[in-house]
Coordinates of C-alpha atoms in Angstrom, one line a residue:
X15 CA -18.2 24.5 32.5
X16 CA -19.9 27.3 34.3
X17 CA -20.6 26.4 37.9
X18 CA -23.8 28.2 37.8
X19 CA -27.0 26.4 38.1
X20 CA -28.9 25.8 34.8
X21 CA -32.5 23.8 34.7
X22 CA -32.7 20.0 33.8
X23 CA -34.9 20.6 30.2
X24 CA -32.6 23.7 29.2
X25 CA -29.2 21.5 29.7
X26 CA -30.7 18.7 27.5
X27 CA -32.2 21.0 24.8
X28 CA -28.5 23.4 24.1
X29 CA -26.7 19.8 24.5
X30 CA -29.0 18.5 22.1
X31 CA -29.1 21.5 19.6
X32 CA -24.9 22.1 19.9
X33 CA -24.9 18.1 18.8
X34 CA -27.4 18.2 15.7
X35 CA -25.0 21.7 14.5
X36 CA -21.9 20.1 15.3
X37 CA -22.2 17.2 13.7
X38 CA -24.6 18.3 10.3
X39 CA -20.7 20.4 9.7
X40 CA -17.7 17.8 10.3
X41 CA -19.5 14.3 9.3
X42 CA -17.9 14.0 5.7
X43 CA -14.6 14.1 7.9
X44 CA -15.6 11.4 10.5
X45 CA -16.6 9.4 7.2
X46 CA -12.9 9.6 6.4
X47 CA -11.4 8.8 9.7
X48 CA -13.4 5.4 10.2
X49 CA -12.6 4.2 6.7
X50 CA -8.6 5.3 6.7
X51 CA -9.0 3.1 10.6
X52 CA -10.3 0.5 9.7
X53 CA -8.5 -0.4 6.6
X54 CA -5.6 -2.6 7.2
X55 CA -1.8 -2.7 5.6
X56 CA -2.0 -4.2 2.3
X57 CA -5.6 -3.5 1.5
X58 CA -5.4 -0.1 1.5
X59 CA -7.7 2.2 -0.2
X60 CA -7.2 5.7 0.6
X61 CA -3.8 7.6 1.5
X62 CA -5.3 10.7 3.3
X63 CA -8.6 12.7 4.2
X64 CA -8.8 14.1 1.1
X65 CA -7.6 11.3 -1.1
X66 CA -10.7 9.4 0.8
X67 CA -13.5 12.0 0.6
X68 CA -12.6 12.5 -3.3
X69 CA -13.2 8.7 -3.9
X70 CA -15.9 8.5 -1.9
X71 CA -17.4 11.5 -3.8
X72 CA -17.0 9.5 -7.4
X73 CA -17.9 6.0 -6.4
X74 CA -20.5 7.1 -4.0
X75 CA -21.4 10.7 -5.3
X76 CA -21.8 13.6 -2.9
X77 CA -23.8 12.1 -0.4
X78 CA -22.2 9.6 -0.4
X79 CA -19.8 11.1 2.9
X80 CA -23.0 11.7 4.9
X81 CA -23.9 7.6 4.6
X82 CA -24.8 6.8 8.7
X83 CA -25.3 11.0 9.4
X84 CA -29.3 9.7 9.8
X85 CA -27.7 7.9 12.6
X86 CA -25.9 10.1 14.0
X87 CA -28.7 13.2 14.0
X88 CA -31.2 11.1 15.8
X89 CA -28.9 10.0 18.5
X90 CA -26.5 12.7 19.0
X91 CA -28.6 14.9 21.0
X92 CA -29.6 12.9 23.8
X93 CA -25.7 11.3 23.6
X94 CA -24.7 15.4 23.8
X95 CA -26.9 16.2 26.4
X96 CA -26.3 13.2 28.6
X97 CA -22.6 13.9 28.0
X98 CA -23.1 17.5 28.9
X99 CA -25.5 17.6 31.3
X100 CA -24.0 14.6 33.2
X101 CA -20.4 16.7 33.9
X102 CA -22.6 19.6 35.5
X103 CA -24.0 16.8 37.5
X104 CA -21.7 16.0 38.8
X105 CA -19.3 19.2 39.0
X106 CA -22.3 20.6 40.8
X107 CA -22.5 17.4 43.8
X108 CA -18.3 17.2 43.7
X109 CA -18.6 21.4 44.3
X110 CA -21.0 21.3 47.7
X111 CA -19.0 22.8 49.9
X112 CA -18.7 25.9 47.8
X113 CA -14.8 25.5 47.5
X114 CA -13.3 26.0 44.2
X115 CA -13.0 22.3 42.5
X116 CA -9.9 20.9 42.7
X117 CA -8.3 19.2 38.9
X118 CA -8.8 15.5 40.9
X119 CA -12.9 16.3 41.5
X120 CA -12.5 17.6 37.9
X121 CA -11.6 14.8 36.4
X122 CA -13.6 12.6 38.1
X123 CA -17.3 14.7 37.1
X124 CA -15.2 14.1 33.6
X125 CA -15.2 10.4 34.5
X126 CA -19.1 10.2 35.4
X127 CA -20.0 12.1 32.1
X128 CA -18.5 9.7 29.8
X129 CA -19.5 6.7 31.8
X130 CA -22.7 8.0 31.5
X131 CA -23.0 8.8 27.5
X132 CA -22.1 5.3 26.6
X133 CA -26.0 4.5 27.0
X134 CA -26.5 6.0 23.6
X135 CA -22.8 6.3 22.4
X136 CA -22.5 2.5 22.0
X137 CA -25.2 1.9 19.8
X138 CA -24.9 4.8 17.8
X139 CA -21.1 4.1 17.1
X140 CA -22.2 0.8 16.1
X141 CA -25.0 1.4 13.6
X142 CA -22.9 4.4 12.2
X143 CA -19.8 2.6 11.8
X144 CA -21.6 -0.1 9.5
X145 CA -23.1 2.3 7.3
X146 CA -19.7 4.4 6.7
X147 CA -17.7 1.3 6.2
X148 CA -19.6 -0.2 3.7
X149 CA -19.0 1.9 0.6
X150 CA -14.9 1.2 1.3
X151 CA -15.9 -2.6 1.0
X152 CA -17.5 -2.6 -2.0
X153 CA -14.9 -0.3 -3.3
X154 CA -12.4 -2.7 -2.5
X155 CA -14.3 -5.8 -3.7
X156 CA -15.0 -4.0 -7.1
X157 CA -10.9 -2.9 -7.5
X158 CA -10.2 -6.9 -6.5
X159 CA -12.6 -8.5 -9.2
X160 CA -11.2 -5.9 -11.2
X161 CA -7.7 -6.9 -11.2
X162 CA -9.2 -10.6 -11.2
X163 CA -10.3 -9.6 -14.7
X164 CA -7.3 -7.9 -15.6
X165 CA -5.2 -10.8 -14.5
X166 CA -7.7 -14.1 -15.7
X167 CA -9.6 -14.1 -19.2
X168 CA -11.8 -16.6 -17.0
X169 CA -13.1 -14.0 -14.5
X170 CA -14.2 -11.6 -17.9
X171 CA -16.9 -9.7 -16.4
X172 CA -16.9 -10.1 -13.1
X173 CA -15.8 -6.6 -12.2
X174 CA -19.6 -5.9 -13.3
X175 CA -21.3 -8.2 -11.2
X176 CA -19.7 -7.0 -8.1
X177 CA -22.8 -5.0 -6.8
X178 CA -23.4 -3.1 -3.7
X179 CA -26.3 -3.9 -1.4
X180 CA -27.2 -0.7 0.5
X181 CA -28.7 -1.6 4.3
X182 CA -30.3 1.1 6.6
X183 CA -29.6 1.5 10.0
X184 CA -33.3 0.1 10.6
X185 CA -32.2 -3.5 8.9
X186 CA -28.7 -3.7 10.8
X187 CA -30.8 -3.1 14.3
X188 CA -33.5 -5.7 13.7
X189 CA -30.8 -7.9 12.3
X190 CA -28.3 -7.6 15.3
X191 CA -31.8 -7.8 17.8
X192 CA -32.6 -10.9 16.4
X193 CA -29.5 -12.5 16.3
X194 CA -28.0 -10.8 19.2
X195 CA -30.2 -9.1 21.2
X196 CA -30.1 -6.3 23.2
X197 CA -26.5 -7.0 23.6
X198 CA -25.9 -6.9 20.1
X199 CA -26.3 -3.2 19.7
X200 CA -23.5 -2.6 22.8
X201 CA -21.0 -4.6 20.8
X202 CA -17.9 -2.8 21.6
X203 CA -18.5 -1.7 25.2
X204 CA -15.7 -2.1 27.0
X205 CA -14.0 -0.2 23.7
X206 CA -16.5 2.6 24.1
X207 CA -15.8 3.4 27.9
X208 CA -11.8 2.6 27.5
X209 CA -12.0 5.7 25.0
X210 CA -14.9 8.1 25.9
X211 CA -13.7 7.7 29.7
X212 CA -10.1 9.3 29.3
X213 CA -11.3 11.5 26.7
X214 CA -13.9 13.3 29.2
X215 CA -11.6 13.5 31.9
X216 CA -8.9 15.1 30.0
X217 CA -11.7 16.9 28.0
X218 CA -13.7 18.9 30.7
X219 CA -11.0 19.5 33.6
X220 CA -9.3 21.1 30.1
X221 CA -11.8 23.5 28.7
X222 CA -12.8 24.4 32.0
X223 CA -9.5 25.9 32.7
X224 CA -9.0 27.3 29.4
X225 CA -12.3 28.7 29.4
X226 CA -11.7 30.2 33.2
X227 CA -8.8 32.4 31.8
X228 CA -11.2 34.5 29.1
X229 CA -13.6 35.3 32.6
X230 CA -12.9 38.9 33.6
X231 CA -14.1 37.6 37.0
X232 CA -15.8 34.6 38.5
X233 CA -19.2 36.0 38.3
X234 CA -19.1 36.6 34.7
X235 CA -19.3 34.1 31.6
X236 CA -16.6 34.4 29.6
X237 CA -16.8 35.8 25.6
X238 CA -18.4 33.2 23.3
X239 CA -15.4 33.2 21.1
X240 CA -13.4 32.1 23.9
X241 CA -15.9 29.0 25.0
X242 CA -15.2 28.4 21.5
X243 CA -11.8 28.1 20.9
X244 CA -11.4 26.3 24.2
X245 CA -13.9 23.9 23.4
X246 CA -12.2 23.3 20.0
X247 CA -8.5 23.1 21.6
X248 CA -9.6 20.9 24.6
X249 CA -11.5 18.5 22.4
X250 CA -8.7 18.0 19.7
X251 CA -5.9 17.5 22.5
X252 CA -8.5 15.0 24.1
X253 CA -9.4 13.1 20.6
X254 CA -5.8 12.5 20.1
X255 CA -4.8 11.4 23.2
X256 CA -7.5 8.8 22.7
X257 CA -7.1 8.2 19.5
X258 CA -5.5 4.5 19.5
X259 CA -8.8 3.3 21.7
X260 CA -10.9 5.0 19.5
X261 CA -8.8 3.3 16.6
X262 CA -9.4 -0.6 18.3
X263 CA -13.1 0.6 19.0
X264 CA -13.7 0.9 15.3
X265 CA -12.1 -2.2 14.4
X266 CA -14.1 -4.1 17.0
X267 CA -17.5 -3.1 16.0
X268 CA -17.0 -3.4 12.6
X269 CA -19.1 -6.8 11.6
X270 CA -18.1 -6.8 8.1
X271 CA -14.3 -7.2 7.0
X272 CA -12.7 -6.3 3.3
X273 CA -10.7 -8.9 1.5
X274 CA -8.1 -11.2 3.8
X275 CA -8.8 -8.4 6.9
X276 CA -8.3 -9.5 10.2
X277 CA -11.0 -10.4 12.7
X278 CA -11.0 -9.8 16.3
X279 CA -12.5 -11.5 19.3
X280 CA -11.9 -8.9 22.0
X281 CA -9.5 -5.7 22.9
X282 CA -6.4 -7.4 23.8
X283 CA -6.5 -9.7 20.7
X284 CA -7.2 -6.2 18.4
X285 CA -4.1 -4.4 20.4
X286 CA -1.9 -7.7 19.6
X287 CA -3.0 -8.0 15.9
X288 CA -2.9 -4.5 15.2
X289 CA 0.9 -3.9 17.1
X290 CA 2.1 -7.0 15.7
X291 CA 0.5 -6.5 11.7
X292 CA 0.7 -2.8 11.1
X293 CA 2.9 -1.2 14.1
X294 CA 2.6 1.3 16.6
X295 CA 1.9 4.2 14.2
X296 CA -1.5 2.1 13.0
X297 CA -2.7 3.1 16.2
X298 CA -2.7 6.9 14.9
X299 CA -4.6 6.4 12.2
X300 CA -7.5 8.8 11.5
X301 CA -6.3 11.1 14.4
X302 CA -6.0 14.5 12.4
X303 CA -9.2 13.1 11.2
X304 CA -10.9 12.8 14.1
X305 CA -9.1 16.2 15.9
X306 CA -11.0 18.1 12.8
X307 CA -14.0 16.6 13.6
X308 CA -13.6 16.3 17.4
X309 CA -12.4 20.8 17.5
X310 CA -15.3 22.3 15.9
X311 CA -18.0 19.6 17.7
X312 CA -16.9 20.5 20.7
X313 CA -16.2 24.2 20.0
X314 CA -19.6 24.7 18.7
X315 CA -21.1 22.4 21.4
X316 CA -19.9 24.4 24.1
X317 CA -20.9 27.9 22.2
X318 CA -24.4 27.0 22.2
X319 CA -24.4 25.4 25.5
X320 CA -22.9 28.5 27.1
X321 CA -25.2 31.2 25.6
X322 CA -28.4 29.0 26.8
X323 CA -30.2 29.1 23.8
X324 CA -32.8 26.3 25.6
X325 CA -33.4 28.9 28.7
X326 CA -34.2 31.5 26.3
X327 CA -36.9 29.8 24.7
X328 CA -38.3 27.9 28.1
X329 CA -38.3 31.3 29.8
X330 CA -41.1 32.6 27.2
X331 CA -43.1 29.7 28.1
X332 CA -46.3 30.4 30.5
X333 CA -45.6 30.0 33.9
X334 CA -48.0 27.6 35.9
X335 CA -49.3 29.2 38.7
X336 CA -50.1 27.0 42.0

């Protein structure tokens, strides 16, 4: 990130804007990468990104791969501009002494940023993940009662009476508040830190390095295109180098299972099931998935945080005068 000093309102406002663009263009393909992770050997549903987003398109029709987005737009700009605005935090108090930071102090303003966004992350994840989810269980429970009728004159029209029940992301919240609590919305915690952790200290030590060698000198920002594909290259090496947490994250905050799935009551127990069941290589499931989604997010994200677009606008408002 640029070392230079930028105002409170205009980090949160780029951070929120580069979240709400980012994610409006890469949600059908985080729609895929949940539902290819969280489906489990033997029940399997889709073979690829594309072989999901077609299915999802004819069961669920084209909207159907922007079920949670809702989600997603409200909360992904203050999760973005916490996230953002958090690593210039903390860059800025690690940098004091005026000496170049060093890849350690890096990584640790990389460490407060994603201990930070959780606040909003966790919840978000959790409400989203539901609503994405859902159309691959009643997919599943349709193709089961259809083979049931296939397989039992007895079960003779019970294909048909397998009917989805849509829920909002208003009905899971009040349901999980008044079960739960609070605490039901942060389902997944530890899960959420164990991957957005790692992934922002490998993330912003990264692009800040790649992003250093496009500068024609330390005073100058470097070309948009280049904040751009640095964004997009640090983000994907970072998604899929935490891909396997971000694989036992999904699985943990699921609340509702297809047919004979596994249930889990905490990380080690998901790590065991999940190495023991379905292998090492379950643990890269959804990754191109989620480096496509992760590239562009990020590449855009740091676009629009880099030109200022916030400090534009907040420097044609009136100034108050004393």
């Amino acid at each position: 990130m640029a070392d230079k000093q930028i105002s409170l309102p205009a980090k949160l406002i780029n951070g929120g804007i580069a979240g709400l663009i980012g994610v409006t263009c890469v949600f059908p393909i985080d729609l895929a990468k949940t539902r290819l992770q969280n489906q489990q050997n033997g029940q399997r549903m889709y073979t690829s990104m594309s072989d999901c987003l077609i299915k999802t398109i004819r069961s669920e029709g084209y909207f159907g791969m922007y079920r949670g987005a809702a989600v997603n737009l409200t909360l992904v700009t203050p999760e973005k501009a916490i996230k953002l605005a958090a690593n210039d935090f903390f860059r800025y108090h690690l940098s004091k002494d005026g000496k170049k930071l060093t890849l350690l102090r890096e990584m640790l303003a990389g460490c407060g940023a994603g201990t930070c966004q959780v606040i909003v992350t966790t919840p978000m994840e959790m409400l989203k993940i539901q609503l994405q989810d859902a159309g691959r269980i009643a997919a599943q429970k349709k193709l089961m009662a259809a083979q049931a009728q296939l397989s039992s004159a007895t079960s003779a029209g019970a294909a048909e009476s397998v009917v989805e029940t849509r829920t909002t992301a208003t009905q899971i919240t009040r349901e999980l508040l008044r079960s739960k609590g609070i605490a039901g919305l942060y389902k997944g915690l530890g899960a959420t830190l164990l991957r957005d952790v790692p992934f922002s200290i490998v993330y912003f030590p990264l692009f800040a390095n790649l992003n250093k060698l496009g500068q024609k000198s330390p005073d100058v920002k470097a070309p948009f295109y280049v904040s751009f594909l640095s964004g997009c290259l640090a983000g994907s090496t970072a998604a899929v180098a935490v891909n396997p947490c971000d694989v036992i994250k999904t699985r943990l905050q699921s609340l509702k299972r297809g047919v004979n799935e596994d249930t889990y009551s905490g990380i080690l127990d998901c790590t065991r099931k999940i190495w023991q069941k379905e292998g090492p290589l379950a643990f890269l499931k959804g990754a191109y998935c989620r480096a496509l989604v992760i590239a562009p997010l990020f590449g855009i994200a740091q676009v629009i945080y880099f030109i200022g677009i916030a400090e534009f606008f907040l420097d044609m408002l009136p100034k108050r005068r004393d």
